[in-house]
XYZ file of C-alpha atoms in Angstrom:
400
model
C 24.045 -10.554 16.970
C 25.253 -9.271 13.602
C 23.141 -11.812 11.707
C 20.040 -10.729 13.626
C 20.701 -7.106 12.728
C 21.089 -7.945 9.054
C 17.852 -9.948 9.014
C 15.707 -9.605 12.160
C 13.986 -12.998 12.028
C 14.231 -14.248 15.615
C 11.914 -17.236 15.130
C 13.581 -18.244 11.843
C 10.388 -17.894 9.829
C 12.293 -17.230 6.616
C 13.703 -20.755 6.860
C 10.246 -21.939 5.787
C 10.458 -20.043 2.508
C 10.891 -21.926 -0.735
C 13.999 -21.359 -2.828
C 11.946 -19.201 -5.205
C 10.552 -17.093 -2.350
C 14.003 -16.637 -0.835
C 15.398 -15.536 -4.197
C 12.484 -13.109 -4.584
C 13.081 -11.678 -1.112
C 16.777 -11.183 -1.809
C 16.121 -9.662 -5.227
C 13.753 -7.033 -3.835
C 16.000 -6.391 -0.828
C 19.075 -5.879 -2.981
C 17.229 -3.519 -5.317
C 16.005 -1.515 -2.353
C 19.416 -1.254 -0.748
C 21.306 -0.439 -3.948
C 18.859 1.718 -5.888
C 16.179 3.055 -3.526
C 17.929 3.792 -0.237
C 20.707 6.019 -1.656
C 18.209 8.196 -3.530
C 14.932 8.223 -1.627
C 15.609 10.924 0.978
C 16.130 13.611 -1.662
C 12.887 12.732 -3.441
C 11.061 12.458 -0.111
C 12.246 15.889 1.026
C 11.210 17.477 -2.280
C 7.859 15.671 -2.276
C 8.614 14.256 -5.703
C 7.992 10.932 -7.464
C 11.269 8.926 -7.782
C 10.433 7.912 -11.356
C 13.746 6.108 -12.063
C 13.150 3.973 -8.970
C 9.566 3.193 -9.993
C 10.584 2.153 -13.498
C 13.286 -0.169 -12.144
C 10.680 -2.308 -10.399
C 9.730 -3.787 -13.767
C 12.941 -5.829 -13.858
C 12.305 -7.617 -10.544
C 9.595 -10.007 -11.743
C 7.065 -8.754 -9.193
C 4.681 -6.418 -11.033
C 1.159 -7.785 -10.979
C 1.941 -9.946 -7.910
C -1.009 -12.399 -7.708
C -2.061 -11.977 -11.373
C -1.306 -14.952 -13.630
C -0.360 -14.316 -17.239
C -0.138 -11.002 -19.120
C 3.521 -10.690 -18.112
C 2.700 -11.011 -14.391
C 4.299 -13.536 -11.984
C 1.285 -15.098 -10.231
C 2.874 -14.864 -6.777
C 1.613 -16.681 -3.705
C 0.209 -14.636 -0.812
C 3.410 -15.258 1.132
C 5.576 -14.103 -1.768
C 3.459 -10.999 -2.355
C 3.718 -10.256 1.360
C 7.496 -10.545 1.227
C 7.570 -7.960 -1.550
C 5.575 -5.495 0.563
C 7.714 -6.282 3.614
C 11.023 -5.707 1.860
C 9.783 -2.521 0.201
C 8.433 -1.175 3.466
C 11.766 -1.977 5.067
C 13.388 0.477 2.643
C 10.685 3.057 1.889
C 6.935 3.361 2.238
C 6.387 5.674 -0.719
C 7.808 3.165 -3.174
C 5.675 0.438 -1.636
C 2.549 2.590 -1.969
C 3.238 3.278 -5.633
C 3.763 -0.428 -6.213
C 0.629 -1.436 -4.324
C -1.544 1.084 -6.152
C -0.157 0.278 -9.594
C 0.405 -3.456 -9.302
C -2.348 -4.620 -6.963
C -5.247 -2.193 -6.903
C -5.204 -0.837 -10.454
C -3.971 -3.921 -12.307
C -5.948 -6.134 -9.927
C -9.159 -4.279 -10.784
C -8.567 -4.764 -14.496
C -7.668 -8.432 -14.025
C -10.596 -9.302 -11.773
C -13.300 -7.036 -13.174
C -12.349 -6.638 -16.839
C -13.039 -8.925 -19.770
C -10.290 -10.682 -21.714
C -9.960 -7.923 -24.316
C -9.557 -5.335 -21.559
C -6.938 -7.424 -19.769
C -4.967 -7.814 -22.974
C -5.298 -4.110 -23.748
C -3.832 -2.799 -20.510
C -2.062 -5.411 -18.361
C 1.014 -6.333 -20.479
C 2.233 -2.739 -20.786
C 1.507 -2.105 -17.125
C 3.458 -5.222 -16.147
C 6.480 -3.609 -17.799
C 5.632 -0.247 -16.145
C 5.562 1.271 -19.607
C 2.287 2.702 -18.342
C 1.553 3.442 -14.693
C -1.755 3.037 -12.905
C -3.953 4.565 -10.223
C -6.998 3.467 -8.224
C -9.680 6.117 -7.702
C -12.167 5.034 -5.044
C -11.806 7.387 -2.053
C -13.686 10.688 -2.009
C -13.347 13.807 0.169
C -16.313 12.778 2.328
C -16.071 8.997 1.900
C -12.957 7.245 3.179
C -13.822 4.511 5.643
C -17.353 4.476 4.208
C -16.288 4.344 0.569
C -19.297 2.095 -0.024
C -21.299 5.344 0.035
C -19.332 6.964 -2.788
C -21.181 9.750 -4.593
C -19.327 10.117 -7.900
C -21.994 9.475 -10.534
C -22.068 7.822 -13.960
C -24.803 8.318 -16.540
C -25.069 6.327 -19.779
C -25.195 8.510 -22.891
C -25.218 6.384 -26.051
C -21.836 4.695 -26.443
C -20.329 6.758 -23.633
C -20.732 7.354 -19.924
C -20.727 10.831 -18.384
C -19.070 10.986 -14.954
C -19.322 13.728 -12.338
C -17.896 13.855 -8.846
C -14.795 14.279 -6.739
C -11.995 11.900 -5.726
C -9.255 12.506 -3.155
C -6.117 10.828 -1.829
C -5.602 9.017 -5.110
C -2.005 7.787 -5.274
C -0.420 8.611 -8.657
C -3.790 10.030 -9.745
C -2.123 13.121 -11.196
C 0.341 11.236 -13.413
C -0.935 7.719 -14.135
C -1.532 6.610 -17.698
C -4.376 4.314 -16.613
C -6.785 5.152 -13.785
C -9.514 2.778 -12.637
C -12.288 5.014 -11.343
C -15.352 3.855 -9.435
C -18.677 5.661 -9.830
C -22.347 5.019 -9.071
C -24.638 4.348 -12.018
C -27.549 6.801 -11.891
C -29.824 4.246 -13.548
C -29.605 1.427 -11.002
C -27.655 2.983 -8.106
C -24.916 0.348 -8.373
C -21.164 0.995 -8.420
C -19.424 0.493 -11.774
C -15.749 0.750 -12.727
C -14.347 2.852 -15.562
C -10.849 3.225 -16.996
C -9.596 6.735 -17.637
C -6.672 6.918 -20.071
C -4.251 9.628 -20.995
C -4.666 10.799 -24.564
C -2.006 10.531 -27.252
C -0.808 14.061 -26.435
C -0.128 12.981 -22.842
C -3.032 14.992 -21.462
C -6.081 13.722 -19.632
C -9.487 13.897 -21.300
C -11.544 17.003 -20.645
C -13.368 16.749 -17.341
C -10.590 14.978 -15.410
C -8.743 17.614 -13.361
C -6.158 16.307 -10.863
C -4.215 18.466 -8.406
C -1.353 17.199 -6.255
C -2.102 17.397 -2.516
C 0.667 19.434 -0.900
C 1.840 19.658 2.699
C 1.957 15.956 3.619
C 4.117 14.829 6.541
C 4.436 11.217 5.353
C 4.755 9.165 2.155
C 6.146 12.286 0.552
C 7.768 10.488 -2.391
C 4.400 9.310 -3.705
C 2.023 12.087 -4.692
C -1.693 11.827 -4.006
C -4.197 13.709 -6.099
C -7.399 15.591 -5.474
C -9.456 15.021 -8.619
C -12.425 17.051 -9.813
C -14.542 15.108 -12.312
C -16.897 17.217 -14.397
C -18.796 15.843 -17.390
C -15.987 13.368 -18.058
C -16.896 11.204 -21.039
C -15.724 7.590 -20.964
C -16.435 5.175 -23.827
C -18.460 2.070 -23.011
C -15.466 -0.071 -24.011
C -13.611 1.423 -21.022
C -16.202 0.233 -18.518
C -14.882 -2.883 -16.808
C -17.441 -5.466 -17.814
C -17.548 -7.515 -14.614
C -18.077 -4.726 -12.088
C -21.790 -4.590 -11.264
C -21.889 -3.427 -7.631
C -19.749 -2.588 -4.606
C -19.559 -6.319 -3.916
C -17.271 -6.560 -6.929
C -15.144 -3.699 -5.611
C -14.814 -5.684 -2.395
C -13.455 -8.642 -4.372
C -10.490 -6.486 -5.395
C -10.032 -5.112 -1.888
C -10.139 -8.625 -0.434
C -7.596 -9.903 -2.969
C -5.155 -7.133 -2.079
C -5.868 -7.169 1.659
C -2.867 -7.598 3.896
C -0.416 -5.438 1.977
C -0.455 -2.716 4.633
C 0.178 -5.271 7.378
C 3.190 -6.689 5.560
C 4.468 -3.163 4.932
C 4.150 -2.430 8.656
C 6.392 -5.434 9.325
C 8.962 -3.927 6.958
C 8.895 -0.575 8.762
C 9.220 -2.438 12.065
C 12.232 -4.354 10.794
C 13.855 -1.101 9.702
C 13.147 0.543 13.052
C 14.693 -2.363 14.953
C 17.775 -2.446 12.721
C 18.314 1.316 12.940
C 17.863 1.420 16.732
C 20.033 -1.630 17.467
C 22.893 -0.542 15.230
C 22.783 2.980 16.637
C 22.837 1.626 20.207
C 25.975 -0.374 19.459
C 27.758 2.630 17.927
C 26.557 5.610 19.960
C 28.625 6.287 23.090
C 27.397 8.228 26.094
C 28.998 8.413 29.536
C 32.010 6.501 28.255
C 30.381 3.437 26.687
C 27.964 2.415 23.897
C 24.375 2.986 24.980
C 23.695 -0.699 24.167
C 25.482 -1.450 27.448
C 22.684 0.138 29.473
C 19.807 -1.919 30.865
C 17.117 0.515 29.742
C 18.274 0.390 26.127
C 18.473 -3.407 26.089
C 14.948 -3.640 27.522
C 13.638 -1.380 24.760
C 15.405 -3.414 22.083
C 14.029 -6.658 23.543
C 10.502 -5.231 23.511
C 10.935 -4.102 19.911
C 12.098 -7.572 18.868
C 9.169 -9.151 20.701
C 6.701 -6.890 18.902
C 8.379 -7.497 15.566
C 8.307 -11.264 15.989
C 4.606 -11.255 16.841
C 3.944 -9.151 13.721
C 5.896 -11.573 11.547
C 4.012 -14.546 12.970
C 0.640 -12.886 12.379
C 1.422 -12.021 8.766
C 2.795 -15.486 8.030
C -0.371 -17.081 9.367
C -2.513 -14.543 7.500
C -0.877 -15.568 4.212
C -1.559 -19.238 4.971
C -5.224 -18.504 5.666
C -5.495 -16.469 2.467
C -4.101 -19.337 0.412
C -6.751 -21.680 1.825
C -9.472 -19.016 1.501
C -10.125 -19.068 5.261
C -9.141 -15.470 6.057
C -12.134 -13.519 7.370
C -12.569 -9.745 7.442
C -12.177 -9.779 11.206
C -8.943 -11.782 11.008
C -7.479 -9.348 8.477
C -8.577 -6.418 10.636
C -6.938 -7.905 13.720
C -3.665 -8.281 11.811
C -3.860 -4.744 10.408
C -4.721 -3.231 13.798
C -1.951 -5.129 15.597
C 0.828 -4.608 13.062
C 0.041 -0.911 12.636
C 0.045 -0.254 16.368
C 3.223 -2.204 17.032
C 5.180 -0.881 14.040
C 4.221 2.710 14.803
C 5.307 2.241 18.422
C 8.579 0.682 17.271
C 9.301 3.628 14.970
C 8.560 6.077 17.783
C 10.841 4.150 20.157
C 13.662 4.048 17.606
C 13.288 7.753 16.867
C 13.524 8.487 20.592
C 16.580 6.269 21.027
C 18.393 8.231 18.353
C 17.653 11.498 20.173
C 18.180 14.540 17.992
C 19.847 12.399 15.340
C 16.504 10.684 14.831
C 15.187 13.907 13.330
C 17.625 13.774 10.432
C 16.567 12.167 7.156
C 20.062 10.740 6.741
C 19.279 8.338 9.594
C 16.024 7.246 7.898
C 13.946 6.595 11.023
C 12.005 9.863 10.750
C 10.846 8.823 7.279
C 9.747 5.410 8.538
C 7.918 7.019 11.469
C 5.868 9.441 9.399
C 5.243 6.810 6.725
C 3.871 4.509 9.429
C 1.442 7.258 10.412
C 0.058 6.878 6.887
C -0.008 3.077 7.022
C -2.063 3.328 10.208
C -4.695 5.208 8.208
C -4.980 3.502 4.844
C -6.652 0.143 4.235
C -8.853 1.129 7.180
C -8.017 3.292 10.187
C -7.128 1.795 13.548
C -10.603 2.602 14.896
C -12.390 0.973 11.976
C -10.292 -2.176 12.297
C -11.108 -2.317 16.009
C -14.845 -2.031 15.252
C -14.661 -4.920 12.791
C -12.919 -7.063 15.411
C -15.369 -5.860 18.061
C -18.291 -6.911 15.886
C -16.784 -10.407 15.591
C -16.418 -10.580 19.369
C -19.858 -9.280 20.376
C -22.037 -9.837 17.340
C -23.002 -6.161 17.568
C -22.080 -3.614 14.893
C -21.014 -0.326 16.479
C -20.222 1.510 13.238
C -23.406 3.570 13.482
C -25.857 4.241 16.286
C -29.459 5.264 15.930
C -30.143 8.676 17.393
C -32.860 8.886 19.988
């Protein structure tokens, strides 16, 4: 039983990992346990970036995940998934920072930039000497980000951007922000890189404000960004972004991170609940001795195992380029629902103690509420799967 609690892997899936993948898993896990877990609750409660924790990720050989070269490791889909899983198992805020910086921002530059642009930004970002952000979502365009309204107008050797972005992780502090806007000339989406100036300030016209009052992912700040006559040089337009189809290439390449993170939160919930049940005594014996508690733990392990199997198969399909949008949506929908339910069950099993940050489950629960929303809400994922089942798109309906 103790081995299962240390590594809840009931179907022994980790036995299929290569030596390199196992070493990577253990490296990230050890860093999380030794450097993140002892510190994260204080940062989470204050709603503050754990900058020392973020910087330490550079030494793990994981920054840039799937990117090859430029100081990045070129990880397989399985290995990149393990990183998200082990980070989610410790803390969701750290995983979000990593995903935004390493996958979405760096991934945009790698996939949509030219060679000079890759060389200009990626090596320093791989060392986390500069941090990144990914500005796509807008106040009125989340699930339908394809309809983004932020505009870009060519003016000589510069572009002039106007609009509004919201829920941009690290958007108030990043050194490098990839920002998507619609070209007024052809109506197509282009990608621009906003950089901090030498004085550490943002260029005039880029005004970020930290969004306060969040109940989850509190140790990663999201920004509301007003963009007003922001001038970006042509050399900072990513050369290979010509339409939203190119944006989708980045989203497809990074797809699955939220599902793997959900597995990590589920693993944490199971570990916390099972260990608590073995230690907590009520009516003269540990609550693990009661049938109701054992049934709940068995259900949690069943859900966790199904999540692990789905993500493992998803990584295999990604490697062979067979993963469809509907497949990815089914995995995201299933893992989010099951992990959120597991966190709620664990919180309930801990009773009042589950409300205390020192027991960690409350942080995992509220962070899973966020995971259920980003990379597509539960409802949107269900509609994508429903379209694959019926052949009918129910995203919009014509009014009569």
